mmCIF file of N, CA and C and ligand atoms in Angstrom:
data_model
loop_
_atom_site.group_PDB
_atom_site.id
_atom_site.type_symbol
_atom_site.label_atom_id
_atom_site.label_comp_id
_atom_site.label_asym_id
_atom_site.label_seq_id
_atom_site.Cartn_x
_atom_site.Cartn_y
_atom_site.Cartn_z
ATOM 1 N N GLY A 1 22.373 0.198 -16.722
ATOM 2 C CA GLY A 1 22.669 1.618 -16.509
ATOM 3 C C GLY A 1 22.891 1.933 -15.041
ATOM 4 N N LYS A 2 23.082 3.209 -14.766
ATOM 5 C CA LYS A 2 23.303 3.666 -13.387
ATOM 6 C C LYS A 2 22.026 3.520 -12.570
ATOM 7 N N PRO A 3 22.137 3.117 -11.308
ATOM 8 C CA PRO A 3 20.935 3.087 -10.478
ATOM 9 C C PRO A 3 20.411 4.509 -10.285
ATOM 10 N N ILE A 4 19.106 4.675 -10.401
ATOM 11 C CA ILE A 4 18.508 6.005 -10.229
ATOM 12 C C ILE A 4 18.000 6.125 -8.796
ATOM 13 N N ILE A 5 18.463 7.166 -8.109
ATOM 14 C CA ILE A 5 18.003 7.413 -6.749
ATOM 15 C C ILE A 5 16.652 8.131 -6.835
ATOM 16 N N PRO A 6 15.614 7.550 -6.202
ATOM 17 C CA PRO A 6 14.285 8.173 -6.301
ATOM 18 C C PRO A 6 14.289 9.647 -5.908
ATOM 19 N N TYR A 7 15.091 10.008 -4.905
ATOM 20 C CA TYR A 7 15.160 11.412 -4.481
ATOM 21 C C TYR A 7 15.646 12.307 -5.627
ATOM 22 N N ASP A 8 16.617 11.823 -6.405
ATOM 23 C CA ASP A 8 17.106 12.606 -7.543
ATOM 24 C C ASP A 8 16.038 12.696 -8.631
ATOM 25 N N GLU A 9 15.262 11.611 -8.758
ATOM 26 C CA GLU A 9 14.220 11.585 -9.779
ATOM 27 C C GLU A 9 13.125 12.621 -9.485
ATOM 28 N N ILE A 10 12.675 12.674 -8.229
ATOM 29 C CA ILE A 10 11.593 13.619 -7.888
ATOM 30 C C ILE A 10 12.141 15.033 -7.710
ATOM 31 N N GLY A 11 13.297 15.179 -7.089
ATOM 32 C CA GLY A 11 13.909 16.489 -6.852
ATOM 33 C C GLY A 11 13.364 17.157 -5.607
ATOM 34 N N ALA A 12 14.184 17.951 -4.969
ATOM 35 C CA ALA A 12 13.832 18.602 -3.701
ATOM 36 C C ALA A 12 12.616 19.515 -3.850
ATOM 37 N N GLU A 13 12.518 20.201 -4.965
ATOM 38 C CA GLU A 13 11.446 21.171 -5.169
ATOM 39 C C GLU A 13 10.080 20.478 -5.239
ATOM 40 N N THR A 14 9.972 19.423 -6.056
ATOM 41 C CA THR A 14 8.696 18.704 -6.180
ATOM 42 C C THR A 14 8.367 17.972 -4.888
ATOM 43 N N LEU A 15 9.381 17.429 -4.222
ATOM 44 C CA LEU A 15 9.138 16.752 -2.939
ATOM 45 C C LEU A 15 8.542 17.734 -1.925
ATOM 46 N N SER A 16 9.089 18.928 -1.883
ATOM 47 C CA SER A 16 8.595 19.961 -0.980
ATOM 48 C C SER A 16 7.145 20.331 -1.325
ATOM 49 N N GLN A 17 6.862 20.474 -2.607
ATOM 50 C CA GLN A 17 5.485 20.781 -3.052
ATOM 51 C C GLN A 17 4.527 19.642 -2.699
ATOM 52 N N LEU A 18 5.017 18.411 -2.835
ATOM 53 C CA LEU A 18 4.190 17.237 -2.513
ATOM 54 C C LEU A 18 3.786 17.263 -1.045
ATOM 55 N N VAL A 19 4.753 17.511 -0.172
ATOM 56 C CA VAL A 19 4.481 17.513 1.272
ATOM 57 C C VAL A 19 3.520 18.655 1.632
ATOM 58 N N ASP A 20 3.708 19.821 1.026
ATOM 59 C CA ASP A 20 2.794 20.945 1.303
ATOM 60 C C ASP A 20 1.375 20.635 0.819
ATOM 61 N N ALA A 21 1.259 20.044 -0.371
ATOM 62 C CA ALA A 21 -0.062 19.674 -0.911
ATOM 63 C C ALA A 21 -0.714 18.604 -0.030
ATOM 64 N N PHE A 22 0.104 17.698 0.479
ATOM 65 C CA PHE A 22 -0.392 16.636 1.361
ATOM 66 C C PHE A 22 -0.960 17.218 2.664
ATOM 67 N N TYR A 23 -0.186 18.078 3.358
ATOM 68 C CA TYR A 23 -0.660 18.581 4.658
ATOM 69 C C TYR A 23 -1.817 19.564 4.512
ATOM 70 N N ALA A 24 -1.937 20.228 3.355
ATOM 71 C CA ALA A 24 -3.127 21.053 3.117
ATOM 72 C C ALA A 24 -4.374 20.167 3.162
ATOM 73 N N ARG A 25 -4.259 18.958 2.640
ATOM 74 C CA ARG A 25 -5.398 18.022 2.673
ATOM 75 C C ARG A 25 -5.602 17.429 4.060
ATOM 76 N N VAL A 26 -4.510 17.088 4.728
ATOM 77 C CA VAL A 26 -4.607 16.557 6.101
ATOM 78 C C VAL A 26 -5.356 17.555 6.994
ATOM 79 N N ALA A 27 -5.011 18.831 6.856
ATOM 80 C CA ALA A 27 -5.606 19.876 7.698
ATOM 81 C C ALA A 27 -7.105 19.985 7.495
ATOM 82 N N ALA A 28 -7.578 19.555 6.317
ATOM 83 C CA ALA A 28 -8.996 19.689 5.988
ATOM 84 C C ALA A 28 -9.743 18.366 6.122
ATOM 85 N N HIS A 29 -9.045 17.295 6.478
ATOM 86 C CA HIS A 29 -9.678 15.974 6.491
ATOM 87 C C HIS A 29 -10.305 15.684 7.860
ATOM 88 N N PRO A 30 -11.605 15.386 7.901
ATOM 89 C CA PRO A 30 -12.277 15.189 9.194
ATOM 90 C C PRO A 30 -11.694 14.049 10.037
ATOM 91 N N LYS A 31 -11.130 13.019 9.402
ATOM 92 C CA LYS A 31 -10.565 11.899 10.173
ATOM 93 C C LYS A 31 -9.139 12.176 10.648
ATOM 94 N N LEU A 32 -8.457 13.123 10.001
ATOM 95 C CA LEU A 32 -7.041 13.360 10.320
ATOM 96 C C LEU A 32 -6.832 14.628 11.138
ATOM 97 N N GLN A 33 -7.561 15.665 10.788
ATOM 98 C CA GLN A 33 -7.395 16.974 11.433
ATOM 99 C C GLN A 33 -7.379 16.876 12.971
ATOM 100 N N PRO A 34 -8.269 16.036 13.593
ATOM 101 C CA PRO A 34 -8.309 16.012 15.069
ATOM 102 C C PRO A 34 -7.017 15.528 15.742
ATOM 103 N N ILE A 35 -6.198 14.724 15.064
ATOM 104 C CA ILE A 35 -5.001 14.189 15.731
ATOM 105 C C ILE A 35 -3.728 14.960 15.366
ATOM 106 N N PHE A 36 -3.836 15.924 14.440
ATOM 107 C CA PHE A 36 -2.661 16.708 14.046
ATOM 108 C C PHE A 36 -2.680 18.077 14.729
ATOM 109 N N PRO A 37 -1.492 18.675 14.913
ATOM 110 C CA PRO A 37 -1.465 20.040 15.466
ATOM 111 C C PRO A 37 -2.114 21.032 14.499
ATOM 112 N N ASN A 38 -2.598 22.144 15.013
ATOM 113 C CA ASN A 38 -3.213 23.160 14.150
ATOM 114 C C ASN A 38 -2.193 23.750 13.182
ATOM 115 N N ASP A 39 -1.009 24.010 13.704
ATOM 116 C CA ASP A 39 0.062 24.539 12.860
ATOM 117 C C ASP A 39 0.893 23.362 12.355
ATOM 118 N N LEU A 40 0.796 23.090 11.057
ATOM 119 C CA LEU A 40 1.472 21.912 10.490
ATOM 120 C C LEU A 40 2.841 22.244 9.898
ATOM 121 N N SER A 41 3.344 23.453 10.154
ATOM 122 C CA SER A 41 4.607 23.820 9.495
ATOM 123 C C SER A 41 5.781 22.978 9.987
ATOM 124 N N GLU A 42 5.833 22.704 11.291
ATOM 125 C CA GLU A 42 6.927 21.878 11.825
ATOM 126 C C GLU A 42 6.753 20.409 11.389
ATOM 127 N N THR A 43 5.528 19.932 11.382
ATOM 128 C CA THR A 43 5.249 18.578 10.899
ATOM 129 C C THR A 43 5.700 18.435 9.445
ATOM 130 N N ALA A 44 5.372 19.419 8.628
ATOM 131 C CA ALA A 44 5.756 19.375 7.211
ATOM 132 C C ALA A 44 7.275 19.430 7.053
ATOM 133 N N ARG A 45 7.919 20.239 7.879
ATOM 134 C CA ARG A 45 9.388 20.333 7.810
ATOM 135 C C ARG A 45 10.021 18.969 8.101
ATOM 136 N N LYS A 46 9.516 18.288 9.150
ATOM 137 C CA LYS A 46 10.047 16.962 9.493
ATOM 138 C C LYS A 46 9.723 15.942 8.395
ATOM 139 N N GLN A 47 8.539 16.043 7.825
ATOM 140 C CA GLN A 47 8.166 15.075 6.784
ATOM 141 C C GLN A 47 9.035 15.262 5.536
ATOM 142 N N LYS A 48 9.382 16.497 5.206
ATOM 143 C CA LYS A 48 10.292 16.731 4.075
ATOM 144 C C LYS A 48 11.642 16.096 4.361
ATOM 145 N N GLN A 49 12.108 16.270 5.592
ATOM 146 C CA GLN A 49 13.382 15.646 5.972
ATOM 147 C C GLN A 49 13.280 14.126 5.879
ATOM 148 N N PHE A 50 12.170 13.583 6.421
ATOM 149 C CA PHE A 50 12.029 12.132 6.439
ATOM 150 C C PHE A 50 11.965 11.562 5.024
ATOM 151 N N LEU A 51 11.096 12.146 4.177
ATOM 152 C CA LEU A 51 10.930 11.603 2.824
ATOM 153 C C LEU A 51 12.195 11.757 1.997
ATOM 154 N N THR A 52 12.987 12.793 2.273
ATOM 155 C CA THR A 52 14.278 12.933 1.591
ATOM 156 C C THR A 52 15.134 11.691 1.807
ATOM 157 N N GLN A 53 15.219 11.237 3.059
ATOM 158 C CA GLN A 53 16.071 10.062 3.296
ATOM 159 C C GLN A 53 15.377 8.762 2.923
ATOM 160 N N TYR A 54 14.039 8.715 3.053
ATOM 161 C CA TYR A 54 13.243 7.542 2.640
ATOM 162 C C TYR A 54 13.454 7.253 1.151
ATOM 163 N N LEU A 55 13.656 8.342 0.368
ATOM 164 C CA LEU A 55 13.836 8.210 -1.079
ATOM 165 C C LEU A 55 15.309 8.139 -1.484
ATOM 166 N N GLY A 56 16.180 7.972 -0.508
ATOM 167 C CA GLY A 56 17.589 7.763 -0.832
ATOM 168 C C GLY A 56 18.426 9.017 -0.892
ATOM 169 N N GLY A 57 17.859 10.155 -0.483
ATOM 170 C CA GLY A 57 18.629 11.396 -0.418
ATOM 171 C C GLY A 57 19.432 11.473 0.872
ATOM 172 N N PRO A 58 20.009 12.639 1.171
ATOM 173 C CA PRO A 58 20.806 12.780 2.390
ATOM 174 C C PRO A 58 19.986 12.503 3.659
ATOM 175 N N ASN A 59 20.642 11.966 4.691
ATOM 176 C CA ASN A 59 19.955 11.545 5.924
ATOM 177 C C ASN A 59 19.658 12.728 6.853
ATOM 178 N N ILE A 60 18.966 13.720 6.336
ATOM 179 C CA ILE A 60 18.764 14.955 7.102
ATOM 180 C C ILE A 60 17.754 14.805 8.229
ATOM 181 N N TYR A 61 16.852 13.828 8.126
ATOM 182 C CA TYR A 61 15.934 13.583 9.258
ATOM 183 C C TYR A 61 16.729 13.057 10.451
ATOM 184 N N SER A 62 17.493 11.992 10.223
ATOM 185 C CA SER A 62 18.243 11.359 11.317
ATOM 186 C C SER A 62 19.302 12.275 11.906
ATOM 187 N N GLU A 63 19.906 13.121 11.061
ATOM 188 C CA GLU A 63 20.917 14.046 11.578
ATOM 189 C C GLU A 63 20.325 14.966 12.646
ATOM 190 N N GLU A 64 19.053 15.343 12.481
ATOM 191 C CA GLU A 64 18.428 16.251 13.455
ATOM 192 C C GLU A 64 17.644 15.522 14.546
ATOM 193 N N HIS A 65 17.027 14.394 14.215
ATOM 194 C CA HIS A 65 16.079 13.762 15.152
ATOM 195 C C HIS A 65 16.490 12.366 15.598
ATOM 196 N N GLY A 66 17.573 11.839 15.067
ATOM 197 C CA GLY A 66 17.964 10.466 15.398
ATOM 198 C C GLY A 66 17.217 9.460 14.537
ATOM 199 N N HIS A 67 17.349 8.179 14.907
ATOM 200 C CA HIS A 67 16.714 7.109 14.134
ATOM 201 C C HIS A 67 15.213 7.384 14.015
ATOM 202 N N PRO A 68 14.635 7.198 12.818
ATOM 203 C CA PRO A 68 13.209 7.533 12.652
ATOM 204 C C PRO A 68 12.270 6.815 13.630
ATOM 205 N N ARG A 69 12.493 5.521 13.944
ATOM 206 C CA ARG A 69 11.576 4.779 14.836
ATOM 207 C C ARG A 69 10.146 5.222 14.558
ATOM 208 N N LEU A 70 9.752 5.135 13.307
ATOM 209 C CA LEU A 70 8.512 5.783 12.867
ATOM 210 C C LEU A 70 7.283 5.238 13.588
ATOM 211 N N ARG A 71 7.236 3.918 13.771
ATOM 212 C CA ARG A 71 6.038 3.358 14.423
ATOM 213 C C ARG A 71 5.953 3.840 15.880
ATOM 214 N N ALA A 72 7.089 3.845 16.566
ATOM 215 C CA ALA A 72 7.111 4.319 17.962
ATOM 216 C C ALA A 72 6.706 5.789 18.049
ATOM 217 N N ARG A 73 7.150 6.596 17.090
ATOM 218 C CA ARG A 73 6.801 8.022 17.107
ATOM 219 C C ARG A 73 5.307 8.240 16.873
ATOM 220 N N HIS A 74 4.634 7.255 16.293
ATOM 221 C CA HIS A 74 3.189 7.363 16.076
ATOM 222 C C HIS A 74 2.369 6.789 17.231
ATOM 223 N N ASN A 75 3.038 6.144 18.183
ATOM 224 C CA ASN A 75 2.314 5.525 19.305
ATOM 225 C C ASN A 75 1.410 6.483 20.084
ATOM 226 N N PRO A 76 1.809 7.746 20.302
ATOM 227 C CA PRO A 76 0.919 8.646 21.063
ATOM 228 C C PRO A 76 -0.397 8.942 20.347
ATOM 229 N N PHE A 77 -0.510 8.587 19.062
ATOM 230 C CA PHE A 77 -1.690 8.946 18.270
ATOM 231 C C PHE A 77 -2.489 7.698 17.938
ATOM 232 N N SER A 78 -3.788 7.867 17.819
ATOM 233 C CA SER A 78 -4.664 6.768 17.449
ATOM 234 C C SER A 78 -4.627 6.607 15.928
ATOM 235 N N ILE A 79 -3.875 5.602 15.475
ATOM 236 C CA ILE A 79 -3.768 5.359 14.033
ATOM 237 C C ILE A 79 -4.617 4.130 13.705
ATOM 238 N N THR A 80 -5.814 4.374 13.238
ATOM 239 C CA THR A 80 -6.751 3.310 12.881
ATOM 240 C C THR A 80 -6.609 2.981 11.391
ATOM 241 N N PRO A 81 -7.120 1.820 10.966
ATOM 242 C CA PRO A 81 -7.115 1.528 9.524
ATOM 243 C C PRO A 81 -7.811 2.627 8.711
ATOM 244 N N ALA A 82 -8.893 3.191 9.238
ATOM 245 C CA ALA A 82 -9.591 4.270 8.504
ATOM 246 C C ALA A 82 -8.691 5.494 8.362
ATOM 247 N N ARG A 83 -7.901 5.791 9.402
ATOM 248 C CA ARG A 83 -6.985 6.937 9.308
ATOM 249 C C ARG A 83 -5.839 6.644 8.346
ATOM 250 N N ALA A 84 -5.356 5.397 8.318
ATOM 251 C CA ALA A 84 -4.307 5.039 7.352
ATOM 252 C C ALA A 84 -4.833 5.238 5.932
ATOM 253 N N GLN A 85 -6.086 4.814 5.705
ATOM 254 C CA GLN A 85 -6.707 4.990 4.388
ATOM 255 C C GLN A 85 -6.835 6.476 4.045
ATOM 256 N N ALA A 86 -7.249 7.272 5.023
ATOM 257 C CA ALA A 86 -7.402 8.715 4.804
ATOM 258 C C ALA A 86 -6.049 9.350 4.477
ATOM 259 N N TRP A 87 -5.012 8.941 5.226
ATOM 260 C CA TRP A 87 -3.645 9.440 4.982
ATOM 261 C C TRP A 87 -3.245 9.161 3.533
ATOM 262 N N LEU A 88 -3.495 7.917 3.101
ATOM 263 C CA LEU A 88 -3.097 7.510 1.742
ATOM 264 C C LEU A 88 -3.912 8.253 0.686
ATOM 265 N N GLU A 89 -5.186 8.527 0.964
ATOM 266 C CA GLU A 89 -6.003 9.306 0.017
ATOM 267 C C GLU A 89 -5.461 10.721 -0.127
ATOM 268 N N CYS A 90 -5.098 11.336 0.999
ATOM 269 C CA CYS A 90 -4.503 12.680 0.945
ATOM 270 C C CYS A 90 -3.215 12.657 0.127
ATOM 271 N N MET A 91 -2.406 11.614 0.326
ATOM 272 C CA MET A 91 -1.136 11.506 -0.399
ATOM 273 C C MET A 91 -1.381 11.293 -1.890
ATOM 274 N N SER A 92 -2.346 10.441 -2.225
ATOM 275 C CA SER A 92 -2.641 10.177 -3.634
ATOM 276 C C SER A 92 -3.109 11.448 -4.350
ATOM 277 N N GLU A 93 -3.968 12.221 -3.679
ATOM 278 C CA GLU A 93 -4.442 13.477 -4.269
ATOM 279 C C GLU A 93 -3.303 14.487 -4.396
ATOM 280 N N ALA A 94 -2.416 14.511 -3.396
ATOM 281 C CA ALA A 94 -1.262 15.411 -3.460
ATOM 282 C C ALA A 94 -0.345 15.032 -4.629
ATOM 283 N N MET A 95 -0.182 13.729 -4.837
ATOM 284 C CA MET A 95 0.633 13.254 -5.971
ATOM 285 C C MET A 95 0.036 13.720 -7.297
ATOM 286 N N ASP A 96 -1.296 13.660 -7.402
ATOM 287 C CA ASP A 96 -1.965 14.168 -8.614
ATOM 288 C C ASP A 96 -1.691 15.654 -8.771
ATOM 289 N N GLU A 97 -1.831 16.390 -7.656
ATOM 290 C CA GLU A 97 -1.687 17.846 -7.728
ATOM 291 C C GLU A 97 -0.311 18.269 -8.231
ATOM 292 N N VAL A 98 0.744 17.573 -7.783
ATOM 293 C CA VAL A 98 2.091 17.985 -8.209
ATOM 294 C C VAL A 98 2.541 17.276 -9.488
ATOM 295 N N GLY A 99 1.650 16.439 -10.033
ATOM 296 C CA GLY A 99 1.925 15.862 -11.345
ATOM 297 C C GLY A 99 2.820 14.631 -11.348
ATOM 298 N N LEU A 100 2.863 13.901 -10.226
ATOM 299 C CA LEU A 100 3.606 12.631 -10.253
ATOM 300 C C LEU A 100 2.788 11.610 -11.036
ATOM 301 N N SER A 101 3.464 10.813 -11.841
ATOM 302 C CA SER A 101 2.742 9.834 -12.650
ATOM 303 C C SER A 101 3.646 8.650 -12.967
ATOM 304 N N GLY A 102 3.048 7.654 -13.586
ATOM 305 C CA GLY A 102 3.816 6.526 -14.116
ATOM 306 C C GLY A 102 4.411 5.642 -13.035
ATOM 307 N N LYS A 103 5.525 4.994 -13.408
ATOM 308 C CA LYS A 103 6.134 3.993 -12.545
ATOM 309 C C LYS A 103 6.660 4.600 -11.251
ATOM 310 N N PHE A 104 7.206 5.833 -11.339
ATOM 311 C CA PHE A 104 7.727 6.472 -10.129
ATOM 312 C C PHE A 104 6.627 6.622 -9.093
ATOM 313 N N ARG A 105 5.501 7.159 -9.553
ATOM 314 C CA ARG A 105 4.377 7.380 -8.645
ATOM 315 C C ARG A 105 3.866 6.060 -8.065
ATOM 316 N N GLU A 106 3.729 5.066 -8.921
ATOM 317 C CA GLU A 106 3.198 3.763 -8.504
ATOM 318 C C GLU A 106 4.104 3.121 -7.444
ATOM 319 N N THR A 107 5.410 3.161 -7.704
ATOM 320 C CA THR A 107 6.374 2.548 -6.779
ATOM 321 C C THR A 107 6.366 3.273 -5.433
ATOM 322 N N LEU A 108 6.379 4.599 -5.463
ATOM 323 C CA LEU A 108 6.369 5.360 -4.213
ATOM 324 C C LEU A 108 5.062 5.121 -3.462
ATOM 325 N N TYR A 109 3.949 5.164 -4.167
ATOM 326 C CA TYR A 109 2.656 4.974 -3.505
ATOM 327 C C TYR A 109 2.594 3.587 -2.850
ATOM 328 N N ASN A 110 3.020 2.563 -3.575
ATOM 329 C CA ASN A 110 2.975 1.206 -3.020
ATOM 330 C C ASN A 110 3.838 1.074 -1.771
ATOM 331 N N ARG A 111 4.975 1.740 -1.760
ATOM 332 C CA ARG A 111 5.825 1.748 -0.552
ATOM 333 C C ARG A 111 5.112 2.425 0.602
ATOM 334 N N LEU A 112 4.449 3.556 0.298
ATOM 335 C CA LEU A 112 3.762 4.304 1.352
ATOM 336 C C LEU A 112 2.568 3.527 1.898
ATOM 337 N N VAL A 113 1.922 2.721 1.053
ATOM 338 C CA VAL A 113 0.827 1.865 1.528
ATOM 339 C C VAL A 113 1.356 0.933 2.623
ATOM 340 N N LEU A 114 2.494 0.308 2.362
ATOM 341 C CA LEU A 114 3.079 -0.612 3.355
ATOM 342 C C LEU A 114 3.449 0.131 4.632
ATOM 343 N N THR A 115 4.097 1.294 4.491
ATOM 344 C CA THR A 115 4.509 2.067 5.668
ATOM 345 C C THR A 115 3.285 2.532 6.452
ATOM 346 N N ALA A 116 2.254 3.000 5.750
ATOM 347 C CA ALA A 116 1.038 3.477 6.427
ATOM 348 C C ALA A 116 0.384 2.339 7.215
ATOM 349 N N HIS A 117 0.298 1.165 6.613
ATOM 350 C CA HIS A 117 -0.330 0.040 7.313
ATOM 351 C C HIS A 117 0.487 -0.377 8.529
ATOM 352 N N HIS A 118 1.791 -0.210 8.423
ATOM 353 C CA HIS A 118 2.686 -0.537 9.535
ATOM 354 C C HIS A 118 2.465 0.399 10.736
ATOM 355 N N MET A 119 1.950 1.611 10.485
ATOM 356 C CA MET A 119 1.727 2.594 11.562
ATOM 357 C C MET A 119 0.452 2.318 12.358
ATOM 358 N N VAL A 120 -0.439 1.475 11.824
ATOM 359 C CA VAL A 120 -1.728 1.243 12.484
ATOM 360 C C VAL A 120 -1.494 0.645 13.876
ATOM 361 N N ASN A 121 -2.086 1.282 14.893
ATOM 362 C CA ASN A 121 -1.890 0.832 16.279
ATOM 363 C C ASN A 121 -3.207 0.721 17.047
ATOM 364 N N GLU A 122 -4.320 0.856 16.359
ATOM 365 C CA GLU A 122 -5.639 0.740 16.988
ATOM 366 C C GLU A 122 -6.624 0.238 15.950
ATOM 367 N N SER A 123 -7.691 -0.450 16.407
ATOM 368 C CA SER A 123 -8.712 -0.887 15.447
ATOM 369 C C SER A 123 -9.731 0.225 15.242
ATOM 370 N N ASP A 124 -10.456 0.147 14.143
ATOM 371 C CA ASP A 124 -11.443 1.187 13.821
ATOM 372 C C ASP A 124 -12.493 1.335 14.915
ATOM 373 N N SER A 125 -12.871 0.219 15.560
ATOM 374 C CA SER A 125 -13.954 0.258 16.545
ATOM 375 C C SER A 125 -13.606 1.110 17.763
ATOM 376 N N GLU A 126 -12.293 1.266 18.030
ATOM 377 C CA GLU A 126 -11.857 2.053 19.204
ATOM 378 C C GLU A 126 -11.779 3.547 18.900
ATOM 379 N N GLU A 127 -12.033 3.912 17.636
ATOM 380 C CA GLU A 127 -11.883 5.305 17.207
ATOM 381 C C GLU A 127 -12.789 6.239 17.994
HETATM 382 C C1 HEM B 1 4.202 12.526 12.530
HETATM 383 C C2 HEM B 1 -0.236 10.750 11.834
HETATM 384 C C3 HEM B 1 1.504 7.722 8.491
HETATM 385 C C4 HEM B 1 5.743 10.002 8.720
HETATM 386 C C5 HEM B 1 2.851 12.268 12.649
HETATM 387 C C6 HEM B 1 1.981 12.909 13.598
HETATM 388 C C7 HEM B 1 0.749 12.407 13.421
HETATM 389 C C8 HEM B 1 0.818 11.454 12.335
HETATM 390 C C9 HEM B 1 -0.518 12.775 14.185
HETATM 391 C C10 HEM B 1 2.419 13.960 14.639
HETATM 392 C C11 HEM B 1 2.458 15.314 13.989
HETATM 393 C C12 HEM B 1 3.136 16.333 14.885
HETATM 394 O O1 HEM B 1 2.941 16.298 16.096
HETATM 395 O O2 HEM B 1 3.866 17.176 14.344
HETATM 396 C C13 HEM B 1 -0.155 9.766 10.879
HETATM 397 C C14 HEM B 1 -1.269 8.955 10.418
HETATM 398 C C15 HEM B 1 -0.785 8.077 9.511
HETATM 399 C C16 HEM B 1 0.652 8.360 9.361
HETATM 400 C C17 HEM B 1 -2.731 9.051 10.867
HETATM 401 C C18 HEM B 1 -1.587 7.017 8.817
HETATM 402 C C19 HEM B 1 -1.115 5.795 8.618
HETATM 403 C C20 HEM B 1 2.791 8.110 8.220
HETATM 404 C C21 HEM B 1 3.617 7.566 7.179
HETATM 405 C C22 HEM B 1 4.807 8.204 7.246
HETATM 406 C C23 HEM B 1 4.724 9.149 8.332
HETATM 407 C C24 HEM B 1 3.169 6.497 6.183
HETATM 408 C C25 HEM B 1 6.030 8.052 6.412
HETATM 409 C C26 HEM B 1 6.014 7.846 5.124
HETATM 410 C C27 HEM B 1 5.695 10.853 9.780
HETATM 411 C C28 HEM B 1 6.828 11.645 10.219
HETATM 412 C C29 HEM B 1 6.385 12.368 11.336
HETATM 413 C C30 HEM B 1 4.989 12.003 11.534
HETATM 414 C C31 HEM B 1 8.215 11.673 9.621
HETATM 415 C C32 HEM B 1 7.204 13.335 12.208
HETATM 416 C C33 HEM B 1 7.857 12.527 13.318
HETATM 417 C C34 HEM B 1 8.636 13.425 14.250
HETATM 418 O O3 HEM B 1 8.033 14.011 15.140
HETATM 419 O O4 HEM B 1 9.860 13.516 14.088
HETATM 420 N N1 HEM B 1 2.121 11.394 11.896
HETATM 421 N N2 HEM B 1 0.977 9.384 10.212
HETATM 422 N N3 HEM B 1 3.498 9.070 8.902
HETATM 423 N N4 HEM B 1 4.627 11.098 10.586
HETATM 424 FE FE1 HEM B 1 2.817 10.222 10.415
#
């Protein structure tokens, strides 16, 4: 059959809800809140753009911000293994909240695990 683009499968509306549910948790998480800005609206806007292209939708992140260089963009922040785990927990709970399930959820989550681990730039002991 036709290849299914993950972005088409989730849809812009659910993706937007996912990102909002995610940052609501980030804002309340003791390990994450200290390294994020108080106002997460711009962060959420960029993350919606990024995940749109990460999932095969239009390249709206790069059109506005250039190549993602995601690991380099995280260099100013202390990304420890514990923070990567916290990030993934917030994402997993957000996925539950918006009702993602089954193979789509599993595949996306597994991809995000790899990306999150790739962002780690400090050990837990230096936290
Ligand atoms: C930006 C933390 C993983 C995508 C940021 C910012 C922080 C952060 C503190 C800056 C927010 C701001 O100033 O607006 C973390 C932590 C992670 C993590 C602790 C744990 C591993 C990820 C992953 C992705 C991602 C897995 C992609 C799936 C982004 C994007 C931005 C961002 C797109 C905005 C970059 C820009 O300024 O254009 N992250 N992040 N992050 N993060 Fe992460």
